[in-house]
């Protein structure tokens, strides 16, 4: 796991580090080291990049499953991503370099997809009692990497944005060295070959069709942008809407594939339980944290034990809690071994904790009028609940996905699960239509209550669900 956890840390550091300063780099004035791009356009550029990243991930998972295997896919993808980020370190590169870097990062995602999680699942395929601990460790390392904005932001402020990007690229490339050096010894033959290889006679044809399709779509989008029919906001909205339905459409495609067995189909039906649960949890994250980010500066006393906090400081609380909870759960599952709760029970309890967060915040919202500034411990308590829920659902979700995945769709199903984040964002957008300022208590009761009830159903039915996933391993 050393090679995989190191790579997860670097990937998290680069991802969070770059995203935290890229938008600042875009709209900061040229005199201050930025590019002077309009703020709205800057936000739209990042929104389109994020949206296209979902599609690139699907392509990458297909590449891993059908062309080159997870080992090579992850190696090529991470190296490409590191070099793409390094391009941003070029002084005075301007907007052309930013565009090239973004395209190269999307290309990297289009190579590796969800190879890291798929490879972890394959590595522990014969050690189910260790699988959850392994994914918990990846969760910890990724959240350690989430501290990157503090570091890259400070570096960018002191030495310029290009230096901040350079640091992200260097950390990424250095942290994949253990993967490059130890993978042969650590993984043996795992992930060397694609799970569902395209016959050699058809490979060139498939590559030509794939390349032609990408070029055609690129030209079409470019043309629509040029004539004003499409803009960044519209494209982002379209992709965001499609992302709500895409995971379920992909599941239907998998279920009807001749490469999927009857047992696989049964497991895919059960998988919907986890997909919906994580989507609901992500809705809670988007809605609750969005509302509370407005609540913090106006209605929270930012003095705690003599320290003066800033509203932004609350953004570091989840990362710290994730590391603590992740370490505890990883050690706990390893300690319990075969006596640990089954995956469905863990996920159901985690979902209930996600819902408990907004229900908890109903207390200060009910007790104190808007003129009273409440203790910051209320917000910390909220994060303590939902991040404990995340520590159970996030690693367990990927662990279950790699267990359920049909052989031909090993990496692709992990991508489908990751798309539940976009489903949650879409549900959050829809839920926002029912939110009105001053009625937070009722609103939190509804979204928290729905989430708790869904998690409770999973807890009650955990044996039945677990038996459908892995009959030989079902336990109380």
CSV table of N, CA and C in Angstrom, one decimal, residues 1-19 49 74 77-83 85-86 105 112 116 137-149 151-152 164-179:
chain,number,residue,atom,x,y,z
A,1,UNK,N,0.8,-1.2,0.0
A,1,UNK,CA,0.0,0.0,0.0
A,1,UNK,C,0.8,1.3,0.0
A,2,UNK,N,2.1,1.2,0.3
A,2,UNK,CA,3.0,2.3,0.3
A,2,UNK,C,2.9,3.1,-1.0
A,3,UNK,N,3.1,2.3,-2.1
A,3,UNK,CA,3.1,3.0,-3.4
A,3,UNK,C,1.8,3.7,-3.7
A,4,UNK,N,0.6,3.0,-3.4
A,4,UNK,CA,-0.7,3.6,-3.7
A,4,UNK,C,-1.0,4.8,-2.8
A,5,UNK,N,-0.7,4.7,-1.5
A,5,UNK,CA,-1.0,5.7,-0.6
A,5,UNK,C,-0.2,7.0,-0.9
A,6,UNK,N,1.1,6.8,-1.2
A,6,UNK,CA,1.9,7.9,-1.6
A,6,UNK,C,1.4,8.6,-2.8
A,7,UNK,N,1.0,7.8,-3.8
A,7,UNK,CA,0.4,8.4,-5.0
A,7,UNK,C,-0.9,9.2,-4.7
A,8,UNK,N,-1.7,8.6,-3.8
A,8,UNK,CA,-3.0,9.3,-3.4
A,8,UNK,C,-2.7,10.6,-2.7
A,9,UNK,N,-1.7,10.7,-1.9
A,9,UNK,CA,-1.3,12.0,-1.3
A,9,UNK,C,-0.9,13.0,-2.3
A,10,UNK,N,-0.1,12.6,-3.3
A,10,UNK,CA,0.4,13.5,-4.3
A,10,UNK,C,-0.8,14.0,-5.2
A,11,UNK,N,-1.7,13.1,-5.5
A,11,UNK,CA,-2.8,13.4,-6.3
A,11,UNK,C,-3.7,14.4,-5.6
A,12,UNK,N,-3.9,14.2,-4.3
A,12,UNK,CA,-4.7,15.1,-3.6
A,12,UNK,C,-4.1,16.4,-3.4
A,13,UNK,N,-2.8,16.4,-3.2
A,13,UNK,CA,-2.1,17.7,-3.0
A,13,UNK,C,-2.1,18.5,-4.3
A,14,UNK,N,-1.9,17.9,-5.4
A,14,UNK,CA,-1.9,18.6,-6.7
A,14,UNK,C,-3.3,19.1,-7.1
A,15,UNK,N,-4.3,18.2,-6.9
A,15,UNK,CA,-5.6,18.6,-7.2
A,15,UNK,C,-6.1,19.8,-6.4
A,16,UNK,N,-6.0,19.7,-5.1
A,16,UNK,CA,-6.5,20.8,-4.2
A,16,UNK,C,-5.6,22.0,-4.4
A,17,UNK,N,-4.3,21.8,-4.5
A,17,UNK,CA,-3.4,22.9,-4.6
A,17,UNK,C,-3.5,23.7,-5.8
A,18,UNK,N,-3.7,23.1,-7.0
A,18,UNK,CA,-3.9,23.8,-8.2
A,18,UNK,C,-5.2,24.5,-8.3
A,19,UNK,N,-6.3,23.8,-7.9
A,19,UNK,CA,-7.6,24.4,-8.0
A,19,UNK,C,-7.8,25.6,-7.1
A,49,UNK,N,-13.9,23.1,-17.1
A,49,UNK,CA,-12.8,22.1,-16.9
A,49,UNK,C,-13.3,21.0,-15.9
A,74,UNK,N,-2.6,4.2,-14.9
A,74,UNK,CA,-2.3,5.1,-13.8
A,74,UNK,C,-0.9,5.8,-13.9
A,77,UNK,N,-1.1,8.3,-16.8
A,77,UNK,CA,-2.0,9.4,-16.4
A,77,UNK,C,-1.3,10.3,-15.4
A,78,UNK,N,-0.7,9.8,-14.4
A,78,UNK,CA,-0.1,10.6,-13.4
A,78,UNK,C,1.1,11.4,-13.9
A,79,UNK,N,1.9,10.8,-14.7
A,79,UNK,CA,3.1,11.5,-15.3
A,79,UNK,C,2.6,12.6,-16.2
A,80,UNK,N,1.6,12.3,-17.0
A,80,UNK,CA,1.0,13.4,-17.9
A,80,UNK,C,0.4,14.5,-17.1
A,81,UNK,N,-0.3,14.2,-16.0
A,81,UNK,CA,-0.9,15.2,-15.2
A,81,UNK,C,0.2,16.1,-14.5
A,82,UNK,N,1.3,15.5,-14.0
A,82,UNK,CA,2.4,16.2,-13.4
A,82,UNK,C,3.0,17.2,-14.4
A,83,UNK,N,3.3,16.7,-15.6
A,83,UNK,CA,3.9,17.5,-16.6
A,83,UNK,C,2.9,18.7,-17.1
A,85,UNK,N,0.6,20.1,-15.2
A,85,UNK,CA,0.6,21.1,-14.2
A,85,UNK,C,1.9,22.0,-14.2
A,86,UNK,N,3.0,21.3,-14.5
A,86,UNK,CA,4.3,22.0,-14.6
A,86,UNK,C,4.3,23.0,-15.7
A,105,UNK,N,-4.3,18.1,-18.8
A,105,UNK,CA,-4.8,17.5,-17.6
A,105,UNK,C,-6.1,16.6,-17.9
A,112,UNK,N,-6.2,7.7,-17.3
A,112,UNK,CA,-6.2,6.9,-16.1
A,112,UNK,C,-7.6,6.7,-15.4
A,116,UNK,N,-6.6,4.1,-9.9
A,116,UNK,CA,-6.1,4.0,-8.5
A,116,UNK,C,-7.0,3.1,-7.7
A,137,UNK,N,-7.1,4.1,4.2
A,137,UNK,CA,-5.8,4.7,4.1
A,137,UNK,C,-5.7,5.6,3.0
A,138,UNK,N,-6.2,5.3,1.8
A,138,UNK,CA,-6.2,6.2,0.6
A,138,UNK,C,-7.0,7.4,1.0
A,139,UNK,N,-8.1,7.3,1.7
A,139,UNK,CA,-8.9,8.4,2.1
A,139,UNK,C,-8.1,9.4,3.0
A,140,UNK,N,-7.3,8.8,3.9
A,140,UNK,CA,-6.5,9.6,4.8
A,140,UNK,C,-5.5,10.4,4.0
A,141,UNK,N,-4.8,9.7,3.1
A,141,UNK,CA,-3.7,10.3,2.4
A,141,UNK,C,-4.2,11.4,1.5
A,142,UNK,N,-5.4,11.2,0.9
A,142,UNK,CA,-5.9,12.2,0.0
A,142,UNK,C,-6.3,13.4,0.8
A,143,UNK,N,-6.8,13.2,2.0
A,143,UNK,CA,-7.1,14.4,2.9
A,143,UNK,C,-5.9,15.1,3.5
A,144,UNK,N,-4.8,14.4,3.6
A,144,UNK,CA,-3.6,15.0,4.0
A,144,UNK,C,-3.2,15.9,2.9
A,145,UNK,N,-3.3,15.5,1.6
A,145,UNK,CA,-3.1,16.3,0.5
A,145,UNK,C,-4.0,17.5,0.4
A,146,UNK,N,-5.2,17.4,1.0
A,146,UNK,CA,-6.1,18.5,1.0
A,146,UNK,C,-5.6,19.8,1.7
A,147,UNK,N,-4.5,19.6,2.5
A,147,UNK,CA,-3.9,20.7,3.1
A,147,UNK,C,-3.1,21.6,2.2
A,148,UNK,N,-3.0,21.2,0.9
A,148,UNK,CA,-2.3,21.9,-0.1
A,148,UNK,C,-2.6,23.4,-0.3
A,149,UNK,N,-3.9,23.7,-0.3
A,149,UNK,CA,-4.2,25.2,-0.5
A,149,UNK,C,-3.5,26.1,0.5
A,151,UNK,N,-0.6,25.6,1.7
A,151,UNK,CA,0.8,25.7,1.3
A,151,UNK,C,1.0,26.4,0.0
A,152,UNK,N,0.2,26.0,-1.0
A,152,UNK,CA,0.4,26.6,-2.3
A,152,UNK,C,-0.1,28.0,-2.3
A,164,UNK,N,3.9,28.4,-7.1
A,164,UNK,CA,2.9,27.6,-6.5
A,164,UNK,C,2.5,26.4,-7.4
A,165,UNK,N,2.4,26.6,-8.7
A,165,UNK,CA,2.1,25.5,-9.6
A,165,UNK,C,3.2,24.6,-9.7
A,166,UNK,N,4.4,25.1,-9.7
A,166,UNK,CA,5.6,24.3,-9.8
A,166,UNK,C,5.7,23.3,-8.6
A,167,UNK,N,5.4,23.9,-7.4
A,167,UNK,CA,5.4,23.1,-6.2
A,167,UNK,C,4.4,21.9,-6.3
A,168,UNK,N,3.2,22.2,-6.8
A,168,UNK,CA,2.2,21.1,-7.0
A,168,UNK,C,2.7,20.0,-7.9
A,169,UNK,N,3.3,20.5,-9.0
A,169,UNK,CA,3.8,19.5,-10.0
A,169,UNK,C,4.9,18.6,-9.4
A,170,UNK,N,5.9,19.3,-8.7
A,170,UNK,CA,7.0,18.6,-8.1
A,170,UNK,C,6.5,17.5,-7.1
A,171,UNK,N,5.6,18.0,-6.2
A,171,UNK,CA,5.0,17.0,-5.2
A,171,UNK,C,4.4,15.8,-5.8
A,172,UNK,N,3.6,16.1,-6.9
A,172,UNK,CA,2.9,15.0,-7.6
A,172,UNK,C,3.9,14.0,-8.2
A,173,UNK,N,4.9,14.5,-8.9
A,173,UNK,CA,5.9,13.7,-9.5
A,173,UNK,C,6.7,12.9,-8.5
A,174,UNK,N,7.1,13.6,-7.4
A,174,UNK,CA,7.9,12.9,-6.4
A,174,UNK,C,7.1,11.8,-5.7
A,175,UNK,N,5.8,12.0,-5.4
A,175,UNK,CA,5.0,11.1,-4.7
A,175,UNK,C,4.6,9.9,-5.5
A,176,UNK,N,4.8,9.9,-6.8
A,176,UNK,CA,4.5,8.7,-7.6
A,176,UNK,C,5.7,7.9,-7.8
A,177,UNK,N,6.9,8.3,-7.3
A,177,UNK,CA,8.1,7.6,-7.5
A,177,UNK,C,8.0,6.2,-6.8
A,178,UNK,N,7.4,6.1,-5.6
A,178,UNK,CA,7.3,4.8,-5.0
A,178,UNK,C,6.4,3.8,-5.8
A,179,UNK,N,5.4,4.4,-6.5
A,179,UNK,CA,4.6,3.6,-7.4
A,179,UNK,C,5.4,3.1,-8.6
